[in-house]
């Protein structure tokens, strides 16, 4: 009986370690570990180079290297000089909520990559999601998910 518990414990520990390793490889980490940047930028560019100002015009477009700037340890690209200047004048207005990580993941205490093509502007704020499925979950209950996100995000800062 003791031997069975020991073997079971070893197997469970191995599975937990395997799950943690897999999540790190996918870029998913507990916020409490503090391993993520303030703004998600997998490719070195925020939102994989999409112009954050363009989301607020209803149609995100890729930015151009000619119109880029460094801010918050990340590279931000814009489609035009006008968008670059708009961002410079008021960057906090355009920054994706929760650093551009998946909003739903943040609500559960994890930092997971968001997909820049799965987004929503709500109450003049940009939210990024990992998939359409989690975006739809957010749409069904934005208040409680946002409250959960704010709670864990504020604890991390």
JSON list of C-alpha atoms in Angstrom, two decimals:
[
{"chain": "A", "resi": 1, "resn": "UNK", "atom": "CA", "xyz": [0.00, 0.00, 0.00]},
{"chain": "A", "resi": 2, "resn": "UNK", "atom": "CA", "xyz": [2.81, 2.44, 0.93]},
{"chain": "A", "resi": 3, "resn": "UNK", "atom": "CA", "xyz": [4.63, 1.58, -2.28]},
{"chain": "A", "resi": 4, "resn": "UNK", "atom": "CA", "xyz": [1.52, 2.32, -4.35]},
{"chain": "A", "resi": 5, "resn": "UNK", "atom": "CA", "xyz": [1.19, 5.78, -2.76]},
{"chain": "A", "resi": 6, "resn": "UNK", "atom": "CA", "xyz": [4.86, 6.50, -3.41]},
{"chain": "A", "resi": 7, "resn": "UNK", "atom": "CA", "xyz": [4.61, 5.48, -7.07]},
{"chain": "A", "resi": 8, "resn": "UNK", "atom": "CA", "xyz": [1.39, 7.47, -7.46]},
{"chain": "A", "resi": 9, "resn": "UNK", "atom": "CA", "xyz": [3.07, 10.51, -5.89]},
{"chain": "A", "resi": 10, "resn": "UNK", "atom": "CA", "xyz": [6.02, 10.24, -8.26]},
{"chain": "A", "resi": 11, "resn": "UNK", "atom": "CA", "xyz": [3.71, 9.95, -11.27]},
{"chain": "A", "resi": 12, "resn": "UNK", "atom": "CA", "xyz": [1.61, 12.93, -10.16]},
{"chain": "A", "resi": 13, "resn": "UNK", "atom": "CA", "xyz": [4.74, 15.04, -9.55]},
{"chain": "A", "resi": 14, "resn": "UNK", "atom": "CA", "xyz": [6.10, 14.09, -12.98]},
{"chain": "A", "resi": 15, "resn": "UNK", "atom": "CA", "xyz": [2.80, 15.04, -14.64]},
{"chain": "A", "resi": 16, "resn": "UNK", "atom": "CA", "xyz": [2.72, 18.39, -12.84]},
{"chain": "A", "resi": 17, "resn": "UNK", "atom": "CA", "xyz": [6.29, 19.14, -13.92]},
{"chain": "A", "resi": 18, "resn": "UNK", "atom": "CA", "xyz": [5.46, 18.11, -17.49]},
{"chain": "A", "resi": 19, "resn": "UNK", "atom": "CA", "xyz": [2.39, 20.38, -17.50]},
{"chain": "A", "resi": 20, "resn": "UNK", "atom": "CA", "xyz": [4.44, 23.30, -16.16]},
{"chain": "A", "resi": 21, "resn": "UNK", "atom": "CA", "xyz": [7.16, 22.75, -18.75]},
{"chain": "A", "resi": 22, "resn": "UNK", "atom": "CA", "xyz": [4.58, 22.61, -21.56]},
{"chain": "A", "resi": 23, "resn": "UNK", "atom": "CA", "xyz": [2.88, 25.80, -20.37]},
{"chain": "A", "resi": 24, "resn": "UNK", "atom": "CA", "xyz": [6.22, 27.65, -20.24]},
{"chain": "A", "resi": 25, "resn": "UNK", "atom": "CA", "xyz": [6.96, 26.54, -23.80]},
{"chain": "A", "resi": 26, "resn": "UNK", "atom": "CA", "xyz": [3.59, 27.92, -24.88]},
{"chain": "A", "resi": 27, "resn": "UNK", "atom": "CA", "xyz": [4.28, 31.20, -23.09]},
{"chain": "A", "resi": 28, "resn": "UNK", "atom": "CA", "xyz": [1.71, 30.59, -20.34]},
{"chain": "A", "resi": 29, "resn": "UNK", "atom": "CA", "xyz": [2.99, 31.48, -16.88]},
{"chain": "A", "resi": 30, "resn": "UNK", "atom": "CA", "xyz": [1.39, 32.24, -13.53]},
{"chain": "A", "resi": 31, "resn": "UNK", "atom": "CA", "xyz": [1.38, 36.00, -12.97]},
{"chain": "A", "resi": 32, "resn": "UNK", "atom": "CA", "xyz": [2.80, 35.39, -9.50]},
{"chain": "A", "resi": 33, "resn": "UNK", "atom": "CA", "xyz": [6.03, 34.10, -11.07]},
{"chain": "A", "resi": 34, "resn": "UNK", "atom": "CA", "xyz": [6.71, 37.57, -12.52]},
{"chain": "A", "resi": 35, "resn": "UNK", "atom": "CA", "xyz": [8.29, 36.13, -15.68]},
{"chain": "A", "resi": 36, "resn": "UNK", "atom": "CA", "xyz": [6.33, 38.20, -18.19]},
{"chain": "A", "resi": 37, "resn": "UNK", "atom": "CA", "xyz": [7.02, 41.64, -19.63]},
{"chain": "A", "resi": 38, "resn": "UNK", "atom": "CA", "xyz": [4.71, 44.55, -18.80]},
{"chain": "A", "resi": 39, "resn": "UNK", "atom": "CA", "xyz": [3.52, 44.43, -22.43]},
{"chain": "A", "resi": 40, "resn": "UNK", "atom": "CA", "xyz": [3.37, 41.17, -24.37]},
{"chain": "A", "resi": 41, "resn": "UNK", "atom": "CA", "xyz": [5.58, 41.17, -27.47]},
{"chain": "A", "resi": 42, "resn": "UNK", "atom": "CA", "xyz": [6.32, 37.66, -28.73]},
{"chain": "A", "resi": 43, "resn": "UNK", "atom": "CA", "xyz": [8.04, 38.88, -31.88]},
{"chain": "A", "resi": 44, "resn": "UNK", "atom": "CA", "xyz": [9.71, 41.82, -30.15]},
{"chain": "A", "resi": 45, "resn": "UNK", "atom": "CA", "xyz": [6.89, 44.01, -31.43]},
{"chain": "A", "resi": 46, "resn": "UNK", "atom": "CA", "xyz": [3.72, 44.74, -29.48]},
{"chain": "A", "resi": 47, "resn": "UNK", "atom": "CA", "xyz": [0.74, 42.86, -30.97]},
{"chain": "A", "resi": 48, "resn": "UNK", "atom": "CA", "xyz": [3.07, 41.31, -33.54]},
{"chain": "A", "resi": 49, "resn": "UNK", "atom": "CA", "xyz": [3.52, 44.71, -35.15]},
{"chain": "A", "resi": 50, "resn": "UNK", "atom": "CA", "xyz": [-0.13, 45.72, -35.45]},
{"chain": "A", "resi": 51, "resn": "UNK", "atom": "CA", "xyz": [-0.87, 49.43, -35.10]},
{"chain": "A", "resi": 52, "resn": "UNK", "atom": "CA", "xyz": [-2.65, 49.85, -31.73]},
{"chain": "A", "resi": 53, "resn": "UNK", "atom": "CA", "xyz": [-4.29, 53.10, -32.82]},
{"chain": "A", "resi": 54, "resn": "UNK", "atom": "CA", "xyz": [-5.93, 51.33, -35.77]},
{"chain": "A", "resi": 55, "resn": "UNK", "atom": "CA", "xyz": [-7.93, 49.06, -33.45]},
{"chain": "A", "resi": 56, "resn": "UNK", "atom": "CA", "xyz": [-9.82, 52.13, -32.25]},
{"chain": "A", "resi": 57, "resn": "UNK", "atom": "CA", "xyz": [-10.76, 52.87, -35.86]},
{"chain": "A", "resi": 58, "resn": "UNK", "atom": "CA", "xyz": [-12.43, 49.46, -36.10]},
{"chain": "A", "resi": 59, "resn": "UNK", "atom": "CA", "xyz": [-9.93, 47.71, -38.36]},
{"chain": "A", "resi": 60, "resn": "UNK", "atom": "CA", "xyz": [-6.47, 46.74, -37.13]},
{"chain": "A", "resi": 61, "resn": "UNK", "atom": "CA", "xyz": [-3.67, 47.02, -39.66]},
{"chain": "A", "resi": 62, "resn": "UNK", "atom": "CA", "xyz": [-0.02, 46.11, -39.48]},
{"chain": "A", "resi": 63, "resn": "UNK", "atom": "CA", "xyz": [2.36, 48.87, -38.61]},
{"chain": "A", "resi": 64, "resn": "UNK", "atom": "CA", "xyz": [5.39, 49.93, -40.60]},
{"chain": "A", "resi": 65, "resn": "UNK", "atom": "CA", "xyz": [8.97, 49.88, -39.28]},
{"chain": "A", "resi": 66, "resn": "UNK", "atom": "CA", "xyz": [9.36, 53.46, -40.54]},
{"chain": "A", "resi": 67, "resn": "UNK", "atom": "CA", "xyz": [6.75, 54.53, -37.97]},
{"chain": "A", "resi": 68, "resn": "UNK", "atom": "CA", "xyz": [7.87, 52.85, -34.79]},
{"chain": "A", "resi": 69, "resn": "UNK", "atom": "CA", "xyz": [8.96, 53.77, -31.30]},
{"chain": "A", "resi": 70, "resn": "UNK", "atom": "CA", "xyz": [10.23, 52.16, -28.12]},
{"chain": "A", "resi": 71, "resn": "UNK", "atom": "CA", "xyz": [8.03, 52.47, -25.07]},
{"chain": "A", "resi": 72, "resn": "UNK", "atom": "CA", "xyz": [7.69, 50.28, -21.96]},
{"chain": "A", "resi": 73, "resn": "UNK", "atom": "CA", "xyz": [10.56, 48.04, -23.04]},
{"chain": "A", "resi": 74, "resn": "UNK", "atom": "CA", "xyz": [8.75, 47.18, -26.28]},
{"chain": "A", "resi": 75, "resn": "UNK", "atom": "CA", "xyz": [8.64, 48.21, -29.93]},
{"chain": "A", "resi": 76, "resn": "UNK", "atom": "CA", "xyz": [5.37, 49.76, -31.09]},
{"chain": "A", "resi": 77, "resn": "UNK", "atom": "CA", "xyz": [4.65, 50.02, -34.81]},
{"chain": "A", "resi": 78, "resn": "UNK", "atom": "CA", "xyz": [2.18, 52.27, -36.55]},
{"chain": "A", "resi": 79, "resn": "UNK", "atom": "CA", "xyz": [0.68, 52.45, -40.03]},
{"chain": "A", "resi": 80, "resn": "UNK", "atom": "CA", "xyz": [1.32, 56.17, -40.41]},
{"chain": "A", "resi": 81, "resn": "UNK", "atom": "CA", "xyz": [3.11, 59.15, -38.91]},
{"chain": "A", "resi": 82, "resn": "UNK", "atom": "CA", "xyz": [-0.30, 60.42, -37.81]},
{"chain": "A", "resi": 83, "resn": "UNK", "atom": "CA", "xyz": [-0.95, 57.27, -35.76]},
{"chain": "A", "resi": 84, "resn": "UNK", "atom": "CA", "xyz": [2.56, 57.39, -34.28]},
{"chain": "A", "resi": 85, "resn": "UNK", "atom": "CA", "xyz": [2.01, 61.00, -33.18]},
{"chain": "A", "resi": 86, "resn": "UNK", "atom": "CA", "xyz": [-1.45, 60.18, -31.82]},
{"chain": "A", "resi": 87, "resn": "UNK", "atom": "CA", "xyz": [0.05, 57.41, -29.71]},
{"chain": "A", "resi": 88, "resn": "UNK", "atom": "CA", "xyz": [2.94, 59.59, -28.52]},
{"chain": "A", "resi": 89, "resn": "UNK", "atom": "CA", "xyz": [0.48, 62.24, -27.35]},
{"chain": "A", "resi": 90, "resn": "UNK", "atom": "CA", "xyz": [-1.52, 59.81, -25.21]},
{"chain": "A", "resi": 91, "resn": "UNK", "atom": "CA", "xyz": [-0.06, 56.29, -25.08]},
{"chain": "A", "resi": 92, "resn": "UNK", "atom": "CA", "xyz": [-2.11, 55.12, -22.07]},
{"chain": "A", "resi": 93, "resn": "UNK", "atom": "CA", "xyz": [-5.27, 55.63, -24.11]},
{"chain": "A", "resi": 94, "resn": "UNK", "atom": "CA", "xyz": [-4.21, 52.99, -26.65]},
{"chain": "A", "resi": 95, "resn": "UNK", "atom": "CA", "xyz": [-2.26, 50.42, -24.63]},
{"chain": "A", "resi": 96, "resn": "UNK", "atom": "CA", "xyz": [-4.00, 47.03, -24.68]},
{"chain": "A", "resi": 97, "resn": "UNK", "atom": "CA", "xyz": [-5.55, 46.12, -21.37]},
{"chain": "A", "resi": 98, "resn": "UNK", "atom": "CA", "xyz": [-3.49, 43.74, -19.24]},
{"chain": "A", "resi": 99, "resn": "UNK", "atom": "CA", "xyz": [-0.41, 44.20, -21.38]},
{"chain": "A", "resi": 100, "resn": "UNK", "atom": "CA", "xyz": [-1.96, 42.61, -24.47]},
{"chain": "A", "resi": 101, "resn": "UNK", "atom": "CA", "xyz": [-1.98, 39.19, -22.86]},
{"chain": "A", "resi": 102, "resn": "UNK", "atom": "CA", "xyz": [-5.16, 37.13, -23.21]},
{"chain": "A", "resi": 103, "resn": "UNK", "atom": "CA", "xyz": [-7.76, 38.87, -21.06]},
{"chain": "A", "resi": 104, "resn": "UNK", "atom": "CA", "xyz": [-9.46, 35.63, -20.03]},
{"chain": "A", "resi": 105, "resn": "UNK", "atom": "CA", "xyz": [-6.14, 34.06, -18.97]},
{"chain": "A", "resi": 106, "resn": "UNK", "atom": "CA", "xyz": [-5.29, 37.11, -16.86]},
{"chain": "A", "resi": 107, "resn": "UNK", "atom": "CA", "xyz": [-8.64, 36.73, -15.07]},
{"chain": "A", "resi": 108, "resn": "UNK", "atom": "CA", "xyz": [-7.49, 33.29, -13.89]},
{"chain": "A", "resi": 109, "resn": "UNK", "atom": "CA", "xyz": [-4.08, 34.51, -12.75]},
{"chain": "A", "resi": 110, "resn": "UNK", "atom": "CA", "xyz": [-2.05, 33.46, -15.79]},
{"chain": "A", "resi": 111, "resn": "UNK", "atom": "CA", "xyz": [-0.23, 35.41, -18.48]},
{"chain": "A", "resi": 112, "resn": "UNK", "atom": "CA", "xyz": [-0.94, 33.74, -21.83]},
{"chain": "A", "resi": 113, "resn": "UNK", "atom": "CA", "xyz": [-0.24, 35.08, -25.32]},
{"chain": "A", "resi": 114, "resn": "UNK", "atom": "CA", "xyz": [-3.07, 36.98, -26.94]},
{"chain": "A", "resi": 115, "resn": "UNK", "atom": "CA", "xyz": [-3.83, 36.81, -30.66]},
{"chain": "A", "resi": 116, "resn": "UNK", "atom": "CA", "xyz": [-3.74, 40.34, -32.14]},
{"chain": "A", "resi": 117, "resn": "UNK", "atom": "CA", "xyz": [-6.46, 39.33, -34.60]},
{"chain": "A", "resi": 118, "resn": "UNK", "atom": "CA", "xyz": [-8.89, 38.43, -31.79]},
{"chain": "A", "resi": 119, "resn": "UNK", "atom": "CA", "xyz": [-9.78, 41.68, -30.09]},
{"chain": "A", "resi": 120, "resn": "UNK", "atom": "CA", "xyz": [-12.51, 43.92, -28.79]},
{"chain": "A", "resi": 121, "resn": "UNK", "atom": "CA", "xyz": [-12.70, 47.63, -28.03]},
{"chain": "A", "resi": 122, "resn": "UNK", "atom": "CA", "xyz": [-15.13, 48.15, -25.16]},
{"chain": "A", "resi": 123, "resn": "UNK", "atom": "CA", "xyz": [-15.57, 51.36, -23.17]},
{"chain": "A", "resi": 124, "resn": "UNK", "atom": "CA", "xyz": [-12.64, 52.89, -25.09]},
{"chain": "A", "resi": 125, "resn": "UNK", "atom": "CA", "xyz": [-10.31, 50.08, -23.99]},
{"chain": "A", "resi": 126, "resn": "UNK", "atom": "CA", "xyz": [-8.60, 47.46, -26.15]},
{"chain": "A", "resi": 127, "resn": "UNK", "atom": "CA", "xyz": [-8.87, 43.83, -25.04]},
{"chain": "A", "resi": 128, "resn": "UNK", "atom": "CA", "xyz": [-6.91, 41.01, -26.67]},
{"chain": "A", "resi": 129, "resn": "UNK", "atom": "CA", "xyz": [-7.86, 37.32, -26.50]},
{"chain": "A", "resi": 130, "resn": "UNK", "atom": "CA", "xyz": [-6.23, 33.99, -27.29]},
{"chain": "A", "resi": 131, "resn": "UNK", "atom": "CA", "xyz": [-9.23, 32.76, -29.31]},
{"chain": "A", "resi": 132, "resn": "UNK", "atom": "CA", "xyz": [-12.73, 33.67, -30.47]},
{"chain": "A", "resi": 133, "resn": "UNK", "atom": "CA", "xyz": [-14.08, 31.23, -27.87]},
{"chain": "A", "resi": 134, "resn": "UNK", "atom": "CA", "xyz": [-12.60, 33.13, -24.91]},
{"chain": "A", "resi": 135, "resn": "UNK", "atom": "CA", "xyz": [-13.54, 36.45, -26.50]},
{"chain": "A", "resi": 136, "resn": "UNK", "atom": "CA", "xyz": [-17.15, 35.25, -26.59]},
{"chain": "A", "resi": 137, "resn": "UNK", "atom": "CA", "xyz": [-16.91, 34.26, -22.91]},
{"chain": "A", "resi": 138, "resn": "UNK", "atom": "CA", "xyz": [-15.80, 37.82, -22.18]},
{"chain": "A", "resi": 139, "resn": "UNK", "atom": "CA", "xyz": [-18.66, 39.28, -24.22]},
{"chain": "A", "resi": 140, "resn": "UNK", "atom": "CA", "xyz": [-21.15, 37.23, -22.18]},
{"chain": "A", "resi": 141, "resn": "UNK", "atom": "CA", "xyz": [-19.80, 38.50, -18.83]},
{"chain": "A", "resi": 142, "resn": "UNK", "atom": "CA", "xyz": [-17.42, 41.44, -19.27]},
{"chain": "A", "resi": 143, "resn": "UNK", "atom": "CA", "xyz": [-17.92, 42.98, -15.83]},
{"chain": "A", "resi": 144, "resn": "UNK", "atom": "CA", "xyz": [-16.91, 39.97, -13.73]},
{"chain": "A", "resi": 145, "resn": "UNK", "atom": "CA", "xyz": [-14.03, 38.99, -16.03]},
{"chain": "A", "resi": 146, "resn": "UNK", "atom": "CA", "xyz": [-12.71, 42.56, -16.04]},
{"chain": "A", "resi": 147, "resn": "UNK", "atom": "CA", "xyz": [-13.03, 42.74, -12.24]},
{"chain": "A", "resi": 148, "resn": "UNK", "atom": "CA", "xyz": [-11.08, 39.47, -11.86]},
{"chain": "A", "resi": 149, "resn": "UNK", "atom": "CA", "xyz": [-8.43, 40.76, -14.28]},
{"chain": "A", "resi": 150, "resn": "UNK", "atom": "CA", "xyz": [-8.07, 44.05, -12.43]},
{"chain": "A", "resi": 151, "resn": "UNK", "atom": "CA", "xyz": [-7.69, 42.25, -9.12]},
{"chain": "A", "resi": 152, "resn": "UNK", "atom": "CA", "xyz": [-4.87, 39.94, -10.24]},
{"chain": "A", "resi": 153, "resn": "UNK", "atom": "CA", "xyz": [-3.22, 42.54, -12.50]},
{"chain": "A", "resi": 154, "resn": "UNK", "atom": "CA", "xyz": [-3.14, 45.12, -9.71]},
{"chain": "A", "resi": 155, "resn": "UNK", "atom": "CA", "xyz": [-1.62, 42.58, -7.29]},
{"chain": "A", "resi": 156, "resn": "UNK", "atom": "CA", "xyz": [1.16, 41.92, -9.80]},
{"chain": "A", "resi": 157, "resn": "UNK", "atom": "CA", "xyz": [2.10, 45.61, -10.10]}
]
